[in-house]
mmCIF file of C-alpha atoms and ligand atoms in Angstrom:
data_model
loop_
_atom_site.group_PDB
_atom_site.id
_atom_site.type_symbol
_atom_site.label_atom_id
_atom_site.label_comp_id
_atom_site.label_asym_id
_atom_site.label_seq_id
_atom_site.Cartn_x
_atom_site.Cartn_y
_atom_site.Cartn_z
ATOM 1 C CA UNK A 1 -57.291 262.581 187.499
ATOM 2 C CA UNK A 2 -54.149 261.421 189.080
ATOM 3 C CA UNK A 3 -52.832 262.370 192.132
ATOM 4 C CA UNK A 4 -49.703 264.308 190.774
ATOM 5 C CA UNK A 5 -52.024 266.259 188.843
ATOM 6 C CA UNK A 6 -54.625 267.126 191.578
ATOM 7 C CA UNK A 7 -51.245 268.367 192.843
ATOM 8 C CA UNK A 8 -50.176 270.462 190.027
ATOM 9 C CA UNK A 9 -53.494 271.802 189.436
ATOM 10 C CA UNK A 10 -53.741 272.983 193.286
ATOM 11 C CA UNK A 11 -49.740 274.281 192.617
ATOM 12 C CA UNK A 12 -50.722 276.189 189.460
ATOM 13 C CA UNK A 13 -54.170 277.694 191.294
ATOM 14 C CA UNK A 14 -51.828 278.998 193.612
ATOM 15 C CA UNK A 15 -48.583 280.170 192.172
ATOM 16 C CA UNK A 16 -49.799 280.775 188.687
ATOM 17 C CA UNK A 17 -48.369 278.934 185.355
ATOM 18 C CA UNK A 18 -45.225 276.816 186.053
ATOM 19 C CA UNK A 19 -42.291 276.288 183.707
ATOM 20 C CA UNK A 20 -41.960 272.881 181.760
ATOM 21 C CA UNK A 21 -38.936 272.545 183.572
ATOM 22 C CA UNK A 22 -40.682 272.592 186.805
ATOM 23 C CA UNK A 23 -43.496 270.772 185.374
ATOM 24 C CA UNK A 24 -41.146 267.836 183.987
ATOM 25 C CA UNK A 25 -39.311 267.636 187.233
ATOM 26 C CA UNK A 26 -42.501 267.222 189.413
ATOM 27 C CA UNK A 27 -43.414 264.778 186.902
ATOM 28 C CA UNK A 28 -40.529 262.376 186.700
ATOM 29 C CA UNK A 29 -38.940 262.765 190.218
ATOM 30 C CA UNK A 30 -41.696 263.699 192.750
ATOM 31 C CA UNK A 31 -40.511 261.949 196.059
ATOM 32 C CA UNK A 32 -44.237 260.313 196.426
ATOM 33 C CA UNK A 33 -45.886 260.678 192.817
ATOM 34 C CA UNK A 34 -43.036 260.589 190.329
ATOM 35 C CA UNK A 35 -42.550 258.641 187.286
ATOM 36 C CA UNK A 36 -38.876 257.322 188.068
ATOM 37 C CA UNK A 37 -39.566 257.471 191.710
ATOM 38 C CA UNK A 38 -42.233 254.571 191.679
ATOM 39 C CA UNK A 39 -41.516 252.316 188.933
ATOM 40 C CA UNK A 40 -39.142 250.263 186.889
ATOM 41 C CA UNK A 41 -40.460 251.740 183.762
ATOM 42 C CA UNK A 42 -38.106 249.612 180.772
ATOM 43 C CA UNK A 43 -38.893 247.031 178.999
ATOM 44 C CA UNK A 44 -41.929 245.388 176.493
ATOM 45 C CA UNK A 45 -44.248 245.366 179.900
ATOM 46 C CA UNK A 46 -43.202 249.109 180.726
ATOM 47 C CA UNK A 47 -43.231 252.318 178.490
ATOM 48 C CA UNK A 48 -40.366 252.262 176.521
ATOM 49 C CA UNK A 49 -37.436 249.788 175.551
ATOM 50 C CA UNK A 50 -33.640 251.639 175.529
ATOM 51 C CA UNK A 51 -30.468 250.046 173.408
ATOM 52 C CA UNK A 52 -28.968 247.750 176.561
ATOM 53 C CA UNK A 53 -32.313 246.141 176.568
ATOM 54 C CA UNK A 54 -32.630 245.404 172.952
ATOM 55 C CA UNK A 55 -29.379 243.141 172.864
ATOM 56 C CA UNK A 56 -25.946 242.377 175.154
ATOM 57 C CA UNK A 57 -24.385 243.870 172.066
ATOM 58 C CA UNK A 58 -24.511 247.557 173.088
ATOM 59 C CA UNK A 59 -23.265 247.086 176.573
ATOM 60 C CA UNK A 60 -20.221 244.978 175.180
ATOM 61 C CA UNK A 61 -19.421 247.567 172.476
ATOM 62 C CA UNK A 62 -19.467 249.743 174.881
ATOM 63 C CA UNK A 63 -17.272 248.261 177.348
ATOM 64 C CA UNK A 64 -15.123 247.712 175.087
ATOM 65 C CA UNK A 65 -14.278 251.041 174.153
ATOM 66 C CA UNK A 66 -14.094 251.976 178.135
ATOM 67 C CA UNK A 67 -11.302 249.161 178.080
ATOM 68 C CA UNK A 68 -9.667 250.231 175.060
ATOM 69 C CA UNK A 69 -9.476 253.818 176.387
ATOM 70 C CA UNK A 70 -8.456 252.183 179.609
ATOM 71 C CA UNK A 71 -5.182 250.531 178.057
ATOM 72 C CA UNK A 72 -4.288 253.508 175.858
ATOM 73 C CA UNK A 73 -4.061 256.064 178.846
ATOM 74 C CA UNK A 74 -1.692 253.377 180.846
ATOM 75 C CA UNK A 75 -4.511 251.209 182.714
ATOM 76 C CA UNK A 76 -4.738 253.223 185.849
ATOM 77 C CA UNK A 77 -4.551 251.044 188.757
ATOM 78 C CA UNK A 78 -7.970 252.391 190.470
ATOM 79 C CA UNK A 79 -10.519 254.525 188.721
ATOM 80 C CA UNK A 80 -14.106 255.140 188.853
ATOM 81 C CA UNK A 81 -16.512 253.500 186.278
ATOM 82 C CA UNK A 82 -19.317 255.628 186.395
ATOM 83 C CA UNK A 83 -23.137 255.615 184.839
ATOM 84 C CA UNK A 84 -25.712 258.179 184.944
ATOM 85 C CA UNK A 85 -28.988 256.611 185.128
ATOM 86 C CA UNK A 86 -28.794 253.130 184.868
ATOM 87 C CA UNK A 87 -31.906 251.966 184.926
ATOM 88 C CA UNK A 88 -31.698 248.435 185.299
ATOM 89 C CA UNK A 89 -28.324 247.735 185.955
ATOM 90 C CA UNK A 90 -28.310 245.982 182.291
ATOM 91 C CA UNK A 91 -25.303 248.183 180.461
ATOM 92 C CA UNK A 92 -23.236 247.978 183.237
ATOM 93 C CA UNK A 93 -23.581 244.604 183.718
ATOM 94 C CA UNK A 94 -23.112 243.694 180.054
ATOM 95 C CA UNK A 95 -19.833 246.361 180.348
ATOM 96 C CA UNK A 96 -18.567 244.071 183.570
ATOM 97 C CA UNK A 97 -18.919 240.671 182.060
ATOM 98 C CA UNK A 98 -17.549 242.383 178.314
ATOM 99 C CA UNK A 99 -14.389 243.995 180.227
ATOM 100 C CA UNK A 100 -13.585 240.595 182.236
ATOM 101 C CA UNK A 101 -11.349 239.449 179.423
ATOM 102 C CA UNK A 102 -9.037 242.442 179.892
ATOM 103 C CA UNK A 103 -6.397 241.847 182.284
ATOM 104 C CA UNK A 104 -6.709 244.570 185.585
ATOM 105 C CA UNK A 105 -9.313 246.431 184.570
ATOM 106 C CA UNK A 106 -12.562 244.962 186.404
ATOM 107 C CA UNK A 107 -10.361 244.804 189.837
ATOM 108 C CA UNK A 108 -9.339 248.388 189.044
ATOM 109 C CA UNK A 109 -12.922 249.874 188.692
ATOM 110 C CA UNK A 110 -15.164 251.272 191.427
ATOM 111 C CA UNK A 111 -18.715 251.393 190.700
ATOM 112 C CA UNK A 112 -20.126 254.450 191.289
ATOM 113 C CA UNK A 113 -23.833 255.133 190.017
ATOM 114 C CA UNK A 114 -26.227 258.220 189.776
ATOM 115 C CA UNK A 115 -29.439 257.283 190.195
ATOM 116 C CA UNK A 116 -32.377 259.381 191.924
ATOM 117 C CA UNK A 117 -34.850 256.427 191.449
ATOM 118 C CA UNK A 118 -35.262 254.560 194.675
ATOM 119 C CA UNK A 119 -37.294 251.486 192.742
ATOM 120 C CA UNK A 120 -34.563 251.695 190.174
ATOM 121 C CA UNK A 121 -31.363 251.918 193.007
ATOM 122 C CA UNK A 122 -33.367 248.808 193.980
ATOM 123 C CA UNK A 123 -32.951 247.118 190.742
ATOM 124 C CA UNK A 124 -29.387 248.041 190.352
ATOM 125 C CA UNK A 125 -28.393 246.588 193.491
ATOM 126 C CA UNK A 126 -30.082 243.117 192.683
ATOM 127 C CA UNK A 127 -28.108 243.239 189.264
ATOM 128 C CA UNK A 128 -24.885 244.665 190.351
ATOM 129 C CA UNK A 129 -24.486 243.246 193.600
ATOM 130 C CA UNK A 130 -23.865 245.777 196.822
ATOM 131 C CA UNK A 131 -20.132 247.134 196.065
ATOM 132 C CA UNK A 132 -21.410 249.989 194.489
ATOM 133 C CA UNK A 133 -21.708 253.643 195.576
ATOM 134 C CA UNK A 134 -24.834 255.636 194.707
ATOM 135 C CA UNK A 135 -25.102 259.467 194.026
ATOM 136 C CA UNK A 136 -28.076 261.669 193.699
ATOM 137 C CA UNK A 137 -25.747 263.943 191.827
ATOM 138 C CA UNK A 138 -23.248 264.572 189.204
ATOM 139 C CA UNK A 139 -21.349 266.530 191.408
ATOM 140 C CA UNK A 140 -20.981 264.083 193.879
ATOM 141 C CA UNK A 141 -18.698 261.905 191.873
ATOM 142 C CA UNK A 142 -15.194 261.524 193.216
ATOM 143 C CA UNK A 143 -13.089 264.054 192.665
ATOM 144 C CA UNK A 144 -9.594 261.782 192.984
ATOM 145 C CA UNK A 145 -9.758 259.150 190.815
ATOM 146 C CA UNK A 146 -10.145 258.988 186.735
ATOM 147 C CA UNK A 147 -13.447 259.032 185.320
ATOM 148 C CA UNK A 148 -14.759 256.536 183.030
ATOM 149 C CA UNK A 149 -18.440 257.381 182.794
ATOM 150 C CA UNK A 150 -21.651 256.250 180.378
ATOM 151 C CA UNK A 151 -25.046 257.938 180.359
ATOM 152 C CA UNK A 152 -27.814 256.244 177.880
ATOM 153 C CA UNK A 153 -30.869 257.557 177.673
ATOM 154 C CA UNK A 154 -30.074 259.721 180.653
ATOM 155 C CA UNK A 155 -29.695 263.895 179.142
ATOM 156 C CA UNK A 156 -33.108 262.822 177.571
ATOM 157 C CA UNK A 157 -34.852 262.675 181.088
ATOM 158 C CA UNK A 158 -33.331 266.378 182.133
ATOM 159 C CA UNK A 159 -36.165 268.978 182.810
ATOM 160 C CA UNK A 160 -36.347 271.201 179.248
ATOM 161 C CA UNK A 161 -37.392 275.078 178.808
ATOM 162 C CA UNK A 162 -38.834 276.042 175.517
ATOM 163 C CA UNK A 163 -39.077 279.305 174.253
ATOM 164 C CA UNK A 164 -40.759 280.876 170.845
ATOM 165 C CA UNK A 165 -39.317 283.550 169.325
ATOM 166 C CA UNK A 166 -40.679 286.934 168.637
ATOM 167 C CA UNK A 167 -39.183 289.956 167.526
ATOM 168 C CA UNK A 168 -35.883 290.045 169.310
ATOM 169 C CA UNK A 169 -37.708 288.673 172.544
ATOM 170 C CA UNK A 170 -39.029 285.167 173.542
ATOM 171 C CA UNK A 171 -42.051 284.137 175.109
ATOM 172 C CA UNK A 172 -41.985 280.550 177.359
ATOM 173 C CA UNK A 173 -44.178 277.941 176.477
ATOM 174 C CA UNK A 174 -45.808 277.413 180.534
ATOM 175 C CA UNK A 175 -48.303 274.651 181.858
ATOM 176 C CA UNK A 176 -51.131 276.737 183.240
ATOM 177 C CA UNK A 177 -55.059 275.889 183.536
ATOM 178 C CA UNK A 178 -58.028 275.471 181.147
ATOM 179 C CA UNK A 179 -61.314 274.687 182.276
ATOM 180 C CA UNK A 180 -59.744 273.316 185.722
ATOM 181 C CA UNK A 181 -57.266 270.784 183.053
ATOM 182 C CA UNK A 182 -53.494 271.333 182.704
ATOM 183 C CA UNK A 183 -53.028 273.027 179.553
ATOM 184 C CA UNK A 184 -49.662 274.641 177.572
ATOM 185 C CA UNK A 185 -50.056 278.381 177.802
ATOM 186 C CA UNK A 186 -47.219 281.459 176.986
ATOM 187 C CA UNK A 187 -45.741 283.521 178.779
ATOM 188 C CA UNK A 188 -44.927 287.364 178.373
ATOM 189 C CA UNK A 189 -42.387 287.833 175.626
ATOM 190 C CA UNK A 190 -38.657 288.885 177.784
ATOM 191 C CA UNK A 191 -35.238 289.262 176.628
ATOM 192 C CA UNK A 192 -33.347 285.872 177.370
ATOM 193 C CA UNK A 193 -29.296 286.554 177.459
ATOM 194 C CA UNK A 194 -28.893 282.280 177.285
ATOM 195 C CA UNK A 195 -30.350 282.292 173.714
ATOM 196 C CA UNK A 196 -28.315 284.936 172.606
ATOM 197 C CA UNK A 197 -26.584 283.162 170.005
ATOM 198 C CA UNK A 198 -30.172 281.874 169.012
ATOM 199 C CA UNK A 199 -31.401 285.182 167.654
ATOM 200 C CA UNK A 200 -29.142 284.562 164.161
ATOM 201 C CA UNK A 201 -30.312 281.221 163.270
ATOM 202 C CA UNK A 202 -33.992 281.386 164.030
ATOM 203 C CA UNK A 203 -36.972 283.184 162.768
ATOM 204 C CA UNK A 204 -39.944 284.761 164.516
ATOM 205 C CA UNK A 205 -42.118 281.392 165.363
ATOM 206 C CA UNK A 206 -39.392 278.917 166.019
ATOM 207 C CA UNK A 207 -39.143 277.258 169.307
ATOM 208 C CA UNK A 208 -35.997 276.703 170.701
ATOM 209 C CA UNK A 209 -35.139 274.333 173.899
ATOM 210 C CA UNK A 210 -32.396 274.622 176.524
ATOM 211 C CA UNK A 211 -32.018 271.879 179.227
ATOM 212 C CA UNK A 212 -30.539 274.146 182.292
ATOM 213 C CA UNK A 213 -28.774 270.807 183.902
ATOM 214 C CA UNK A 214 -27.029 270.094 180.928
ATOM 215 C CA UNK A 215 -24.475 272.179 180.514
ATOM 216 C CA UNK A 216 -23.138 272.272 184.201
ATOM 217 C CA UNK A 217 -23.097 268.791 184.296
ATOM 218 C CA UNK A 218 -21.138 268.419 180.865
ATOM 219 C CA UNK A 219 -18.593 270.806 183.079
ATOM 220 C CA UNK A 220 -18.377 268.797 186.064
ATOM 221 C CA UNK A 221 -17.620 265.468 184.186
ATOM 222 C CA UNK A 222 -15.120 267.150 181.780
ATOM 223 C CA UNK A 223 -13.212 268.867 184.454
ATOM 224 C CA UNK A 224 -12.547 265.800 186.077
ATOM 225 C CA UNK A 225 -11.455 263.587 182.831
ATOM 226 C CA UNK A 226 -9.330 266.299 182.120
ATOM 227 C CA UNK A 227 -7.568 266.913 185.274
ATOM 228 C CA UNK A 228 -7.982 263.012 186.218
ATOM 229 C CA UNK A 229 -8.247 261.234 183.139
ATOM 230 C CA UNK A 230 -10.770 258.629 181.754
ATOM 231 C CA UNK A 231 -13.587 259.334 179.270
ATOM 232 C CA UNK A 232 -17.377 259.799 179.004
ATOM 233 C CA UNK A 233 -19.377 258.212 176.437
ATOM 234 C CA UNK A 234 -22.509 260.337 176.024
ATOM 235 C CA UNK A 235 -25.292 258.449 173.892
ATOM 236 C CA UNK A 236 -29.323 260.019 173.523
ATOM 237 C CA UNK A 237 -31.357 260.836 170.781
ATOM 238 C CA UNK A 238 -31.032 263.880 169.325
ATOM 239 C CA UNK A 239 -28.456 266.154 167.384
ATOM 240 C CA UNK A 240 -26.454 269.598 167.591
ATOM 241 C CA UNK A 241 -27.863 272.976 167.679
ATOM 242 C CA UNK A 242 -31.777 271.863 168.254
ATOM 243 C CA UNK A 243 -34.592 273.509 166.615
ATOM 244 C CA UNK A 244 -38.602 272.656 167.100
ATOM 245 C CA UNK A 245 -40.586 271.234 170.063
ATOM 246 C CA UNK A 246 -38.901 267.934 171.046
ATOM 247 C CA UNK A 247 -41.518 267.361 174.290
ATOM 248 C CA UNK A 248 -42.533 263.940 174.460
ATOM 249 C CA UNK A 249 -44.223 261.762 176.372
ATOM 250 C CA UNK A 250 -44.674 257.723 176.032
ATOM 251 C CA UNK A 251 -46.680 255.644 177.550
ATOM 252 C CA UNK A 252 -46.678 251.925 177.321
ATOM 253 C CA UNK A 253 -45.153 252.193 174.023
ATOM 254 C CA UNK A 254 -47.281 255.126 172.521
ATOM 255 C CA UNK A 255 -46.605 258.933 172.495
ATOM 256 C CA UNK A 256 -49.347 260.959 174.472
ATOM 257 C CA UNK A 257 -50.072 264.085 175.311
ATOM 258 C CA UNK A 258 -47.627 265.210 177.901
ATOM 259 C CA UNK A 259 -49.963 267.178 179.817
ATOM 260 C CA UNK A 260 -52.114 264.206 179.979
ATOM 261 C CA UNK A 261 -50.990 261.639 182.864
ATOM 262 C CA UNK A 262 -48.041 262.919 184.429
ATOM 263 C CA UNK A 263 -46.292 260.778 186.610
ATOM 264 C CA UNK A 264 -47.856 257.740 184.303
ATOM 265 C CA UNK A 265 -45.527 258.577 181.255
ATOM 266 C CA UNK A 266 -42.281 258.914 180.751
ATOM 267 C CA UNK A 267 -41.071 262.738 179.486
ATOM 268 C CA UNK A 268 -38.227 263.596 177.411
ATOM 269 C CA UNK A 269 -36.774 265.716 174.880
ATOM 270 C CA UNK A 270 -33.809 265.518 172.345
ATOM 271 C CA UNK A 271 -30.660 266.022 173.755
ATOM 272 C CA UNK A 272 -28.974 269.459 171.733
ATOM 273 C CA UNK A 273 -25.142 268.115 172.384
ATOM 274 C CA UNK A 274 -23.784 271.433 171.329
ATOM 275 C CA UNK A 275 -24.059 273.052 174.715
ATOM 276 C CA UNK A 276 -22.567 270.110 176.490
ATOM 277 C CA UNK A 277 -19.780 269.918 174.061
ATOM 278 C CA UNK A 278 -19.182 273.395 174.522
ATOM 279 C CA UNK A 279 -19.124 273.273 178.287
ATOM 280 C CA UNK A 280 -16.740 270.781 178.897
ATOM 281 C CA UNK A 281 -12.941 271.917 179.548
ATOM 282 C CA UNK A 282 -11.553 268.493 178.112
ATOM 283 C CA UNK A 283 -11.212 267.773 174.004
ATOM 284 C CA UNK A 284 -14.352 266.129 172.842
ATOM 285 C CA UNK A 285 -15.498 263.906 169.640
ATOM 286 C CA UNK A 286 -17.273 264.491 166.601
ATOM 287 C CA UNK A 287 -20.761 263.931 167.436
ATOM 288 C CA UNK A 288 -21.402 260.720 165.840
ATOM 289 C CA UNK A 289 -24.468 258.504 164.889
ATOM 290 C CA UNK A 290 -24.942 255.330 166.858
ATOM 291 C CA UNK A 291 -24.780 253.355 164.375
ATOM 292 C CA UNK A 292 -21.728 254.067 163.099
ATOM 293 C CA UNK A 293 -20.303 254.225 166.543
ATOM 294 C CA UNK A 294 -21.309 250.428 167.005
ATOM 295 C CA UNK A 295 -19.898 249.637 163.568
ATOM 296 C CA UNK A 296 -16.950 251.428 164.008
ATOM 297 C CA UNK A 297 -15.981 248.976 167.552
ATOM 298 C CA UNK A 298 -17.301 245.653 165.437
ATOM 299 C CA UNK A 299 -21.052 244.911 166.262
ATOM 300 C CA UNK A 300 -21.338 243.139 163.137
ATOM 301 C CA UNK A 301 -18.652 240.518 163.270
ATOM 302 C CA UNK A 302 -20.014 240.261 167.410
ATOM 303 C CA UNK A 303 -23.661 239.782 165.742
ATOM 304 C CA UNK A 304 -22.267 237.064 163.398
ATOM 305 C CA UNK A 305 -20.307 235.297 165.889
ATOM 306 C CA UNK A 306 -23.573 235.490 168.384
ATOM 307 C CA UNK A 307 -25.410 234.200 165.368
ATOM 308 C CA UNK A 308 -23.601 230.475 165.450
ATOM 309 C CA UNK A 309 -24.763 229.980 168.562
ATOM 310 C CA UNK A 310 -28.625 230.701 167.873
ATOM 311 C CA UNK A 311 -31.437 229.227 166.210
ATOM 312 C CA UNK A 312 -34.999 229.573 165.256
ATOM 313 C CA UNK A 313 -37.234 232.484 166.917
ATOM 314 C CA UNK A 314 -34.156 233.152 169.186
ATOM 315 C CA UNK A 315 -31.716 234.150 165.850
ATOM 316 C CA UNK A 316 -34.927 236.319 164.209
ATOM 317 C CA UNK A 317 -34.986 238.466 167.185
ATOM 318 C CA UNK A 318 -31.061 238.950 167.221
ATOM 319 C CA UNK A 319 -31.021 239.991 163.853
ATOM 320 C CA UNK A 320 -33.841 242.167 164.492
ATOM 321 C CA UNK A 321 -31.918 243.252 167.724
ATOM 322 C CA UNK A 322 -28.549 244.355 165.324
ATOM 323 C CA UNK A 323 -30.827 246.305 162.748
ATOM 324 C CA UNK A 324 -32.715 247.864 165.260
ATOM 325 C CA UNK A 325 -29.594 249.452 166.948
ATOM 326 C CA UNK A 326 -27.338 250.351 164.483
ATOM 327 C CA UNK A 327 -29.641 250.675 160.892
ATOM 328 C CA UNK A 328 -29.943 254.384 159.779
ATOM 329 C CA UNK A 329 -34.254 253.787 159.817
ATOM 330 C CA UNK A 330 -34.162 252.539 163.212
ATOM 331 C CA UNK A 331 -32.236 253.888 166.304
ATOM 332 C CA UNK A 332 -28.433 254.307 164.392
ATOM 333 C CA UNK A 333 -29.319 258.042 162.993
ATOM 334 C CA UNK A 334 -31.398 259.074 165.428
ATOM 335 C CA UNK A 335 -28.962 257.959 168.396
ATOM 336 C CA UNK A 336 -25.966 259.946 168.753
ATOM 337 C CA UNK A 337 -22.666 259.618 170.772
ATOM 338 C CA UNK A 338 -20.305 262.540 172.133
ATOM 339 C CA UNK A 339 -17.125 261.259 174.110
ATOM 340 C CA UNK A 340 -15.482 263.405 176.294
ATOM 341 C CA UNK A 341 -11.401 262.974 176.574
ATOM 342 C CA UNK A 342 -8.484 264.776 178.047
ATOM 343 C CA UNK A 343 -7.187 266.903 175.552
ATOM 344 C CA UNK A 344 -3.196 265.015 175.517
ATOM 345 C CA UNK A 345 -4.737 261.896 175.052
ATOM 346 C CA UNK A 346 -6.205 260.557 171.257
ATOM 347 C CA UNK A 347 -10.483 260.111 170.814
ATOM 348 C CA UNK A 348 -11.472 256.801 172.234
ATOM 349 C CA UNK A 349 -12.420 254.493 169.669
ATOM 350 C CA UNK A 350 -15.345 254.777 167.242
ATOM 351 C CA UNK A 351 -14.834 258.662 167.687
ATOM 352 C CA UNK A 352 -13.139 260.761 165.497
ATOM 353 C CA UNK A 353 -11.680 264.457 166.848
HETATM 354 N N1 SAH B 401 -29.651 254.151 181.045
HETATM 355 C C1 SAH B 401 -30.763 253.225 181.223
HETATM 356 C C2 SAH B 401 -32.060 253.900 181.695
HETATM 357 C C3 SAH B 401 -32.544 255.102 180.934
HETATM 358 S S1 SAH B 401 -34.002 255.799 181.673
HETATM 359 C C4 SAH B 401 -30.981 252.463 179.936
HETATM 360 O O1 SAH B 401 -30.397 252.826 178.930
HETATM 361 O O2 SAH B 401 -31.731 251.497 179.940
HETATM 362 C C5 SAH B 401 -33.385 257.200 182.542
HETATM 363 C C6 SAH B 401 -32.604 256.894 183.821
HETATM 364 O O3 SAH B 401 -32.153 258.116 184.387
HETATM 365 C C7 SAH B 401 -33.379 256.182 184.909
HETATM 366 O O4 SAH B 401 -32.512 255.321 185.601
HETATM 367 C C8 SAH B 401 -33.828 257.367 185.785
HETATM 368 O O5 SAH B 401 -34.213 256.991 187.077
HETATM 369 C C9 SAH B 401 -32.587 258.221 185.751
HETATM 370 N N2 SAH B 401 -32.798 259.648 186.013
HETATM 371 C C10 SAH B 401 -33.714 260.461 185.437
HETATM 372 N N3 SAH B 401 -33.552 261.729 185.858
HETATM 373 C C11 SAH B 401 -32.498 261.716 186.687
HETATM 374 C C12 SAH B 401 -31.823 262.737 187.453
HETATM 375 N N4 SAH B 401 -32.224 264.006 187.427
HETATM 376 N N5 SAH B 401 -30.760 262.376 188.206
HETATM 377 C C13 SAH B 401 -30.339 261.073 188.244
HETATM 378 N N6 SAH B 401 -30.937 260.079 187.540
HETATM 379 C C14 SAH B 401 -32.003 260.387 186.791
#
């Protein structure tokens, strides 16, 4: 037994079955036992490997964009460039040394980070050097400057309800006990007002998620591109209007049970874009597939040109690196980008309105 779940078993005994909300959040972020909290958890030696550490590529397709959308809304002379969850520092690194070519815009752009990870702050500061600002919240963003923000991989790590449906009622999946061992259990079946416009598309049986965070977060950040400018590029797996039990855990590379180890495996669930879409008072983009996206800004003719310079094992794993993030069998379906814009300005590019 860990010691996050001799904790959640004594919590449980006590209060009685816990959301999966609560359960993910004690599992990911717990100030002594959490997941994030403790580790650096990327990479082939951790649990699971995201797009910036596949290749460069993704961070300078990226960053390109941000500068693109930069020029076209009349290079503001200061403005925040933002990430949510940065993990290693590694996109906005790659974005830094992408955007250096383009004239202003690195001595324009504050760093300003969201992180709650202390190991992972840690790792961001040895990568990005110390003039950055970091933020345990959305919210705490500046208000007064435009907002050019990323988030990879980042919605995915939100705490997630679930609900099944029955009759015109739902019933939560919980984590309760069984024989003494964390086990999913249900809860009594309630009206639930926030999946009212579930109740036509689903059928008695079908689970349905909603990430609470989400939304009011999708507000925050949209309120201030729209009132301040900028853009948010928004890029998880998942898709619009989610259906099924997305709950996930991995664990040095495999899936597990997600009851099994937590605090020892990372949790997630697919991101349903349609609620932050819907929440945000600036225009937004067609949700589009990674791979596209990438294709759209030029990965291909960057993967060729990186190609020249390689050889040997060095050029196999590059190529790999290019399939892997934009073919339709690999992470270029699954992936999915939503930018956020003000609603004068035109879709940043690789996004369509
Ligand atoms: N974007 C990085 C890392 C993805 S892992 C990449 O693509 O490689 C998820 C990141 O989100 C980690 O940095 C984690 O510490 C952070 N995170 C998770 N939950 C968070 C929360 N509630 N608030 C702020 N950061 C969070």
């Amino acid at each position: 037994m860990t010691d996050l779940t001799t904790h959640l078993v004594a919590r449980i005994r006590a209060g009685g079955p816990m959301r999966i909300s609560e359960f993910m959040a004690e599992a990911l972020l717990h100030p002594t036992y959490g997941y994030y909290t403790t580790r650096d958890p990327l990479g082939a030696a951790g649990d699971f490997t995201t797009a910036p550490e596949i290749s460069q590529m993704f961070g300078e397709m990226i960053g390109l964009c941000l500068a693109q959308t930069w020029l076209d809304q009349g290079r503001p002379t200061r403005f925040a460039l933002a990430e949510l969850g940065p993990g290693r520092g590694t996109l906005m690194a790659d974005i830094l040394r992408a955007t250096r070519a383009v004239p202003g815009f690195c001595e324009a752009a504050e760093l300003h980070l969201v992180e709650v990870s202390p190991t992972l702050r840690e790792a961001q500061r040895t990568r990005l050097g110390t003039a950055v600002t970091w933020y345990d919240n959305v919210a705490d963003l500046p208000e007064d400057l435009p907002l050019y923000l990323v988030a990879n991989e980042f919605f995915d790590a939100l705490p997630i309800r679930q609900f099944l449906r029955s009759g015109p009622g739902w019933a939560e999946r919980l984590v309760g006990l069984e024989n003494e061992a964390l086990a999913f259990g249900i809860g009594e079946i309630l009206a639930q007002p926030a999946l009212a416009d579930r109740l036509a598309d689903t059928k008695d049986g079908d689970m349905v998620e909603i990430c609470p965070m989400a939304a009011p977060i999708a507000e925050t950040i949209g309120a201030r591109i729209e009132t301040q400018g900028g853009v948010a590029l928004m890029i998880d797996y998942g898709g619009w209007h989610s259906l099924g039990d997305t709950f996930q855990a991995m664990r040095a590379h495999e899936t597990v049970f997600p009851l099994e180890v937590p605090g020892h495996a990372d949790l997630t669930a697919h991101v349903d874009f349609e609620p932050l879409a819907k929440a945000t008072p600036s225009a937004h983009s067609r949700l589009t597939p990674q791979g596209i996206f990438l294709e759209r800004l030029g990965i291909t003719a960057r993967a060729q040109a990186l190609a020249k310079t390689l050889s040997g094992a060095s050029l196999e794993s590059h190529i790999a690196a290019h399939r892997r993030l934009t073919h339709p069998d690999e992470m270029g379906n699954l992936f999915k980008t939503l930018a956020f814009y003000p609603t004068t300005a035109t879709p940043p590019p690789g996004f369509e309105a």
